[in-house]
PDB file of C-alpha atoms in Angstrom:
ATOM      1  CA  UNK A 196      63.921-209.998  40.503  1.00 94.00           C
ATOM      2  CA  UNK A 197      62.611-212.710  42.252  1.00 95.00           C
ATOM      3  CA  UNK A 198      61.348-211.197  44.971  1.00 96.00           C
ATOM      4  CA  UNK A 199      59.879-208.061  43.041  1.00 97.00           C
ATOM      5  CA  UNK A 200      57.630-210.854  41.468  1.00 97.00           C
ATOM      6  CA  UNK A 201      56.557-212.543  44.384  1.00 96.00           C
ATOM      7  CA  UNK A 202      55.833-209.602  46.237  1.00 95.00           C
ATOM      8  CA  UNK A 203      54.699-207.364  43.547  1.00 97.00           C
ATOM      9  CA  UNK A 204      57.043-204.278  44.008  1.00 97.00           C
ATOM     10  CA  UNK A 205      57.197-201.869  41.471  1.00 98.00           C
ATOM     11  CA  UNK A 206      60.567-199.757  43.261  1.00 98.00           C
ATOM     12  CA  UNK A 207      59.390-196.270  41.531  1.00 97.00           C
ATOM     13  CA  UNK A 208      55.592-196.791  43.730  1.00 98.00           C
ATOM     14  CA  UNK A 209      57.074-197.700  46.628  1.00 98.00           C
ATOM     15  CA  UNK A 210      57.506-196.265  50.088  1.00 98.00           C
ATOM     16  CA  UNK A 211      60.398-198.185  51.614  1.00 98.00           C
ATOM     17  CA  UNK A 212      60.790-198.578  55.756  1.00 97.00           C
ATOM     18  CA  UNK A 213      63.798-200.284  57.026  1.00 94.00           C
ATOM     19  CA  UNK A 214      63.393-200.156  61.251  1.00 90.00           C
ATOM     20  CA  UNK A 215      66.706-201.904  62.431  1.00 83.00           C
ATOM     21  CA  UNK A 216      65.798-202.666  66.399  1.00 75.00           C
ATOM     22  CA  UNK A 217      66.806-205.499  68.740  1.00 63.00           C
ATOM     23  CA  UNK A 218      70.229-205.015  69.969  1.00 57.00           C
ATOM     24  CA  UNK A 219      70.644-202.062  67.539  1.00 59.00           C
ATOM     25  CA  UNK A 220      69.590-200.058  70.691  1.00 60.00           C
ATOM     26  CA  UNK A 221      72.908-200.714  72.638  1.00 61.00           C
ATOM     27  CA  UNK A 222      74.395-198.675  69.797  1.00 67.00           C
ATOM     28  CA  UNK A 223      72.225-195.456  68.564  1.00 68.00           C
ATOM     29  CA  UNK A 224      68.562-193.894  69.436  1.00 73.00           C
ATOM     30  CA  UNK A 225      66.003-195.837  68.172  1.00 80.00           C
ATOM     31  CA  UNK A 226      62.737-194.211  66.856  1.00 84.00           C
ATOM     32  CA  UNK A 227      59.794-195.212  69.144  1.00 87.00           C
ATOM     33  CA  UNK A 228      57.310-197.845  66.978  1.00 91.00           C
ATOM     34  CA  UNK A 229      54.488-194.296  66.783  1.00 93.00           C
ATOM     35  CA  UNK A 230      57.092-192.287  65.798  1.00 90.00           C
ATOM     36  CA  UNK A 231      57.865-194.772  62.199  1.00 92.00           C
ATOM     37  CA  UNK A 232      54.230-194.561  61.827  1.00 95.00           C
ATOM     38  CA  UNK A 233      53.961-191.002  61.960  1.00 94.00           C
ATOM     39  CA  UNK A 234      56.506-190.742  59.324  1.00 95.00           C
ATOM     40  CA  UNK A 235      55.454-193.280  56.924  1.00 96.00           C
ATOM     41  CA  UNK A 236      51.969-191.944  57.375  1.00 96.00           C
ATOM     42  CA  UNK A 237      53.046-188.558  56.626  1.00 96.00           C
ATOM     43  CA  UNK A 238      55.362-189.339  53.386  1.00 97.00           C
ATOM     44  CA  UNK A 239      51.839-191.605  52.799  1.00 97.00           C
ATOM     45  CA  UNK A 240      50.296-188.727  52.571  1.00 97.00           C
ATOM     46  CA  UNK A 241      52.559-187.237  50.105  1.00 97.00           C
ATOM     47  CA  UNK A 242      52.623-190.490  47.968  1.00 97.00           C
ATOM     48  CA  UNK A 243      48.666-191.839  48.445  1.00 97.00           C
ATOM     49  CA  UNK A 244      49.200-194.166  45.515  1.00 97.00           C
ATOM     50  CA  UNK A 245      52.587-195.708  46.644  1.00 98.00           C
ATOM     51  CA  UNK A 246      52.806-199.100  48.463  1.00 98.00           C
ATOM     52  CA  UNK A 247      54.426-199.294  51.954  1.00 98.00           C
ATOM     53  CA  UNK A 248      57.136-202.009  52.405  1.00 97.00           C
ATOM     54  CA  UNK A 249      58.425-202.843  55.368  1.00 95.00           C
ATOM     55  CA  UNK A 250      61.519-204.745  56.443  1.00 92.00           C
ATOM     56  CA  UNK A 251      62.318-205.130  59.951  1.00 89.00           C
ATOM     57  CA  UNK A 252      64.190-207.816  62.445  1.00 83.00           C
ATOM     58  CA  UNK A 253      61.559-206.927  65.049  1.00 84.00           C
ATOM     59  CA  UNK A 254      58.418-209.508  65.132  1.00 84.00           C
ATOM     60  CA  UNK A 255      56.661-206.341  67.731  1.00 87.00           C
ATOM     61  CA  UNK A 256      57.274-203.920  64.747  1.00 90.00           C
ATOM     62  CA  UNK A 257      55.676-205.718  62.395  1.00 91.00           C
ATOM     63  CA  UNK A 258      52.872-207.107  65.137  1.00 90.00           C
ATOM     64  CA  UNK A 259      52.243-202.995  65.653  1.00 94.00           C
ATOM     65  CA  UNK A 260      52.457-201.878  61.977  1.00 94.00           C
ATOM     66  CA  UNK A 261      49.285-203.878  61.460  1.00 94.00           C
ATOM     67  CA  UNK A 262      47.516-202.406  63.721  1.00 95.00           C
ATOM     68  CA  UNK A 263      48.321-199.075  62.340  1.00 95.00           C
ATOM     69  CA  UNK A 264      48.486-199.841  58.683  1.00 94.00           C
ATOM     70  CA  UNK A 265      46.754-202.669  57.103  1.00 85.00           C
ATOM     71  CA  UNK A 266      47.548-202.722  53.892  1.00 93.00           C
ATOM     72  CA  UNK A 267      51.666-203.044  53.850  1.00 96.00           C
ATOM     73  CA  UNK A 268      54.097-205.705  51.991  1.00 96.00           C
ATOM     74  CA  UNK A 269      56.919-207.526  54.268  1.00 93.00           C
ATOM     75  CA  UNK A 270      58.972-210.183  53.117  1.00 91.00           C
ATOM     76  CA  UNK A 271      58.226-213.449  55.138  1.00 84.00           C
ATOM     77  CA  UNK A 272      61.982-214.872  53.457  1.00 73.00           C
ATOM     78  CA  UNK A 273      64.425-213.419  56.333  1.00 69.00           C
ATOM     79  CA  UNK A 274      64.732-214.356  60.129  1.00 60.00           C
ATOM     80  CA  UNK A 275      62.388-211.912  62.685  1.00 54.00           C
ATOM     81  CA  UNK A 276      62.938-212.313  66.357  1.00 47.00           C
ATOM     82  CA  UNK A 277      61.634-210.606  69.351  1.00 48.00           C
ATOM     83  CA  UNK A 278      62.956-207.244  70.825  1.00 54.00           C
ATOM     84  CA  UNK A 279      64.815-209.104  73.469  1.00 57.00           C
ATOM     85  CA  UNK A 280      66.887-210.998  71.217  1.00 51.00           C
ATOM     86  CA  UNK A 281      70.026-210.225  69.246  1.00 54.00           C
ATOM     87  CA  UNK A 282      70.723-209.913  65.685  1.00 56.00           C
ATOM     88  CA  UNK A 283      68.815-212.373  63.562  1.00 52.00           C
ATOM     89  CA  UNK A 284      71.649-213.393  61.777  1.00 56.00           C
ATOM     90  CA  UNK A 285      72.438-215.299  65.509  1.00 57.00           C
ATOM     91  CA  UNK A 286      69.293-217.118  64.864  1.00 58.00           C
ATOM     92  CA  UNK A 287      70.131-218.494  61.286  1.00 58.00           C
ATOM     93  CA  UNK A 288      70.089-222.258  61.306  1.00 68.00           C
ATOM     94  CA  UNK A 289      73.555-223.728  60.203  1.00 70.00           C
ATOM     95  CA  UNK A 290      73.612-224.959  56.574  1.00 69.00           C
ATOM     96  CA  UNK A 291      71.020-221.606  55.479  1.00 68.00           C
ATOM     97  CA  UNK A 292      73.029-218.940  56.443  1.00 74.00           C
ATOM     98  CA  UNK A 293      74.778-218.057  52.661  1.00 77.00           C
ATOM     99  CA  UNK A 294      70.848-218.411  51.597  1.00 81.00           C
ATOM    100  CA  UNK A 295      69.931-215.953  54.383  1.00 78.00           C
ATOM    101  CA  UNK A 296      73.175-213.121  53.511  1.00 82.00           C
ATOM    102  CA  UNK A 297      71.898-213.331  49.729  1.00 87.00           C
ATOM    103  CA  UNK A 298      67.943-213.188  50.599  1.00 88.00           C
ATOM    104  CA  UNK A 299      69.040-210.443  52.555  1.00 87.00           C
ATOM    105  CA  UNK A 300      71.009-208.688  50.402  1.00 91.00           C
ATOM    106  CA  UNK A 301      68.288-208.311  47.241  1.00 94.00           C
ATOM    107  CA  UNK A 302      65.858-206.954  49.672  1.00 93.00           C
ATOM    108  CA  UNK A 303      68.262-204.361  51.052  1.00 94.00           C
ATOM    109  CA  UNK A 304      69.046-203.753  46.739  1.00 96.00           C
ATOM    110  CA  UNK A 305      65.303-203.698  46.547  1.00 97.00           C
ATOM    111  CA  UNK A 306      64.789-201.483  49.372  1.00 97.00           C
ATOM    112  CA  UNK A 307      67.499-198.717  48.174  1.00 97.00           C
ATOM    113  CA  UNK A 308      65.971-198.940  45.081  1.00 97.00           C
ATOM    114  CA  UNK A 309      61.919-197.582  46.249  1.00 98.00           C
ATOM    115  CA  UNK A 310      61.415-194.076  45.785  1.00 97.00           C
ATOM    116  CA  UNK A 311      61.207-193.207  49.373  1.00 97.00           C
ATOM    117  CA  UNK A 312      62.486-195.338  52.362  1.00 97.00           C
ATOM    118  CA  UNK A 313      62.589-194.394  56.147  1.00 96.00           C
ATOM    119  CA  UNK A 314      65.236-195.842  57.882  1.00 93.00           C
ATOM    120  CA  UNK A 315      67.009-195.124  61.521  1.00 88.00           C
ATOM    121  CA  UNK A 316      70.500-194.900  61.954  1.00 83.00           C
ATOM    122  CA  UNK A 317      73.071-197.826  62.046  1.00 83.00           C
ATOM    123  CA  UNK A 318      75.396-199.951  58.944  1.00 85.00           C
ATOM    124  CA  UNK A 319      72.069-201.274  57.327  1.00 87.00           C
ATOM    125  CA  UNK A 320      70.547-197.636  56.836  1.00 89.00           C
ATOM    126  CA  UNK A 321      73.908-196.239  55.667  1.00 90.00           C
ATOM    127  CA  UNK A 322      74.575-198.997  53.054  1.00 92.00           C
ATOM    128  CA  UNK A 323      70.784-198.963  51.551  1.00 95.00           C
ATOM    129  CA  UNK A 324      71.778-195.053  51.066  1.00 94.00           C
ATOM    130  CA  UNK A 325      75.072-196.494  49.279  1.00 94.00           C
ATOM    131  CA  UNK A 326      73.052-198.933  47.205  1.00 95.00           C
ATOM    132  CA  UNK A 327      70.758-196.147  46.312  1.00 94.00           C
ATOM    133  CA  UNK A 328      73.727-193.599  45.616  1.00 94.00           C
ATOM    134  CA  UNK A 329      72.328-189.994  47.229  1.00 92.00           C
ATOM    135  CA  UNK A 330      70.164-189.222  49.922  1.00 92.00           C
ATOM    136  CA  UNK A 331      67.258-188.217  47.868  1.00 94.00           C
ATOM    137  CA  UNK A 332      63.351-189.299  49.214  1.00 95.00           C
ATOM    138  CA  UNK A 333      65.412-190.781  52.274  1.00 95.00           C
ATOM    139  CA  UNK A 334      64.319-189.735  55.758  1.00 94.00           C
ATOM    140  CA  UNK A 335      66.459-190.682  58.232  1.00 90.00           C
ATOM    141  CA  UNK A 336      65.793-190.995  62.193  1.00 88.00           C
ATOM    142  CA  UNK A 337      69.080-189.835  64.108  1.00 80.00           C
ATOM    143  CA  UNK A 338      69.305-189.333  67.806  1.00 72.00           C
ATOM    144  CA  UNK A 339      72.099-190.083  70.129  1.00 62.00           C
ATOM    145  CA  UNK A 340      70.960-193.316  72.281  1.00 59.00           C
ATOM    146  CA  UNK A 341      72.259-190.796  75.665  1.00 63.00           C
ATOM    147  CA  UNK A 342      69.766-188.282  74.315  1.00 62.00           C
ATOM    148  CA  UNK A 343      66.108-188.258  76.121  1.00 60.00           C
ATOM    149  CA  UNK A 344      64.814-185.181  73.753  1.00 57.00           C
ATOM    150  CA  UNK A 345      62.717-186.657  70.882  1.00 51.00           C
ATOM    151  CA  UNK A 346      61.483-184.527  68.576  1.00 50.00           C
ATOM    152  CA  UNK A 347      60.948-183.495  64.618  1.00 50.00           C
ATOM    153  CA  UNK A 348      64.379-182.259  64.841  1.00 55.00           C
ATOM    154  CA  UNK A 349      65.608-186.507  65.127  1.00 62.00           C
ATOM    155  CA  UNK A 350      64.460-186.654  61.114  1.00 61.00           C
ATOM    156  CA  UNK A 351      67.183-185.988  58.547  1.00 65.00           C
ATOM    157  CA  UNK A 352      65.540-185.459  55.042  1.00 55.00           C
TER     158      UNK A 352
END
């Protein structure tokens, strides 16, 4: 509740994007940083009223959003790091890292909760579906990381 507050998130206006990159790579296809934009524009489109939120481990994801979207909310209260890093829970500083897991966990509640939310594939996108109980208003990217075709086709509804 906390963070709803500070960030001003009303869940039922929201448009949701969860982009999991840095090493996720190694394990699944990763949406290219126009392709997320031409989704959340497009669901924009749908939802002109609806804030964007974005959540992402990727300090280039966030760099490009703005220069794509200007008006978006992103928590500054969990670790970012640059593409050729690792997991951000690697970067954690001893002593913070129960802090971080719990920080982290409300936003991924808070994300499951919006009325839409993009995510690619990988744990993080599976559990916000969890969290949220169905697959309703969730577009999800899903391409084998062997596969060089990218099209439409990668976006689950």
């Amino acid at each position: 509740s906390d963070l709803l507050v500070k960030y001003d998130i009303d869940p039922t206006r929201t448009i949701a994007v969860c982009y999991r990159g840095t090493d996720k790579k190694t394990e699944t296809g990763l949406p290219s940083y126009d392709g997320m934009i031409d989704k959340i524009q497009q669901i924009h489109k749908q939802y002109p009223t609806h804030k964007i939120l974005i959540q992402t481990d990727e300090i280039g994801f966030t760099e490009y959003v703005k220069t794509k979207i200007p008006d978006f909310i992103q928590f500054g209260d969990v670790i970012k790091v640059t593409t050729d890093k690792t997991a951000t829970q690697f970067y954690v500083e001893a002593g913070h890292k129960l802090e971080h897991a719990q920080t982290f966990l409300a936003i991924m509640y808070i994300l499951s909760s919006c009325s839409n939310l993009i995510i690619n594939s990988g744990n993080v996108g599976m559990w916000l579906c969890l969290f949220r109980h169905n697959t309703n208003g969730v577009s999800q990217y899903f391409k084998s990381k062997d596969s060089k075709k990218i099209d439409e086709k990668c976006w689950l509804y």
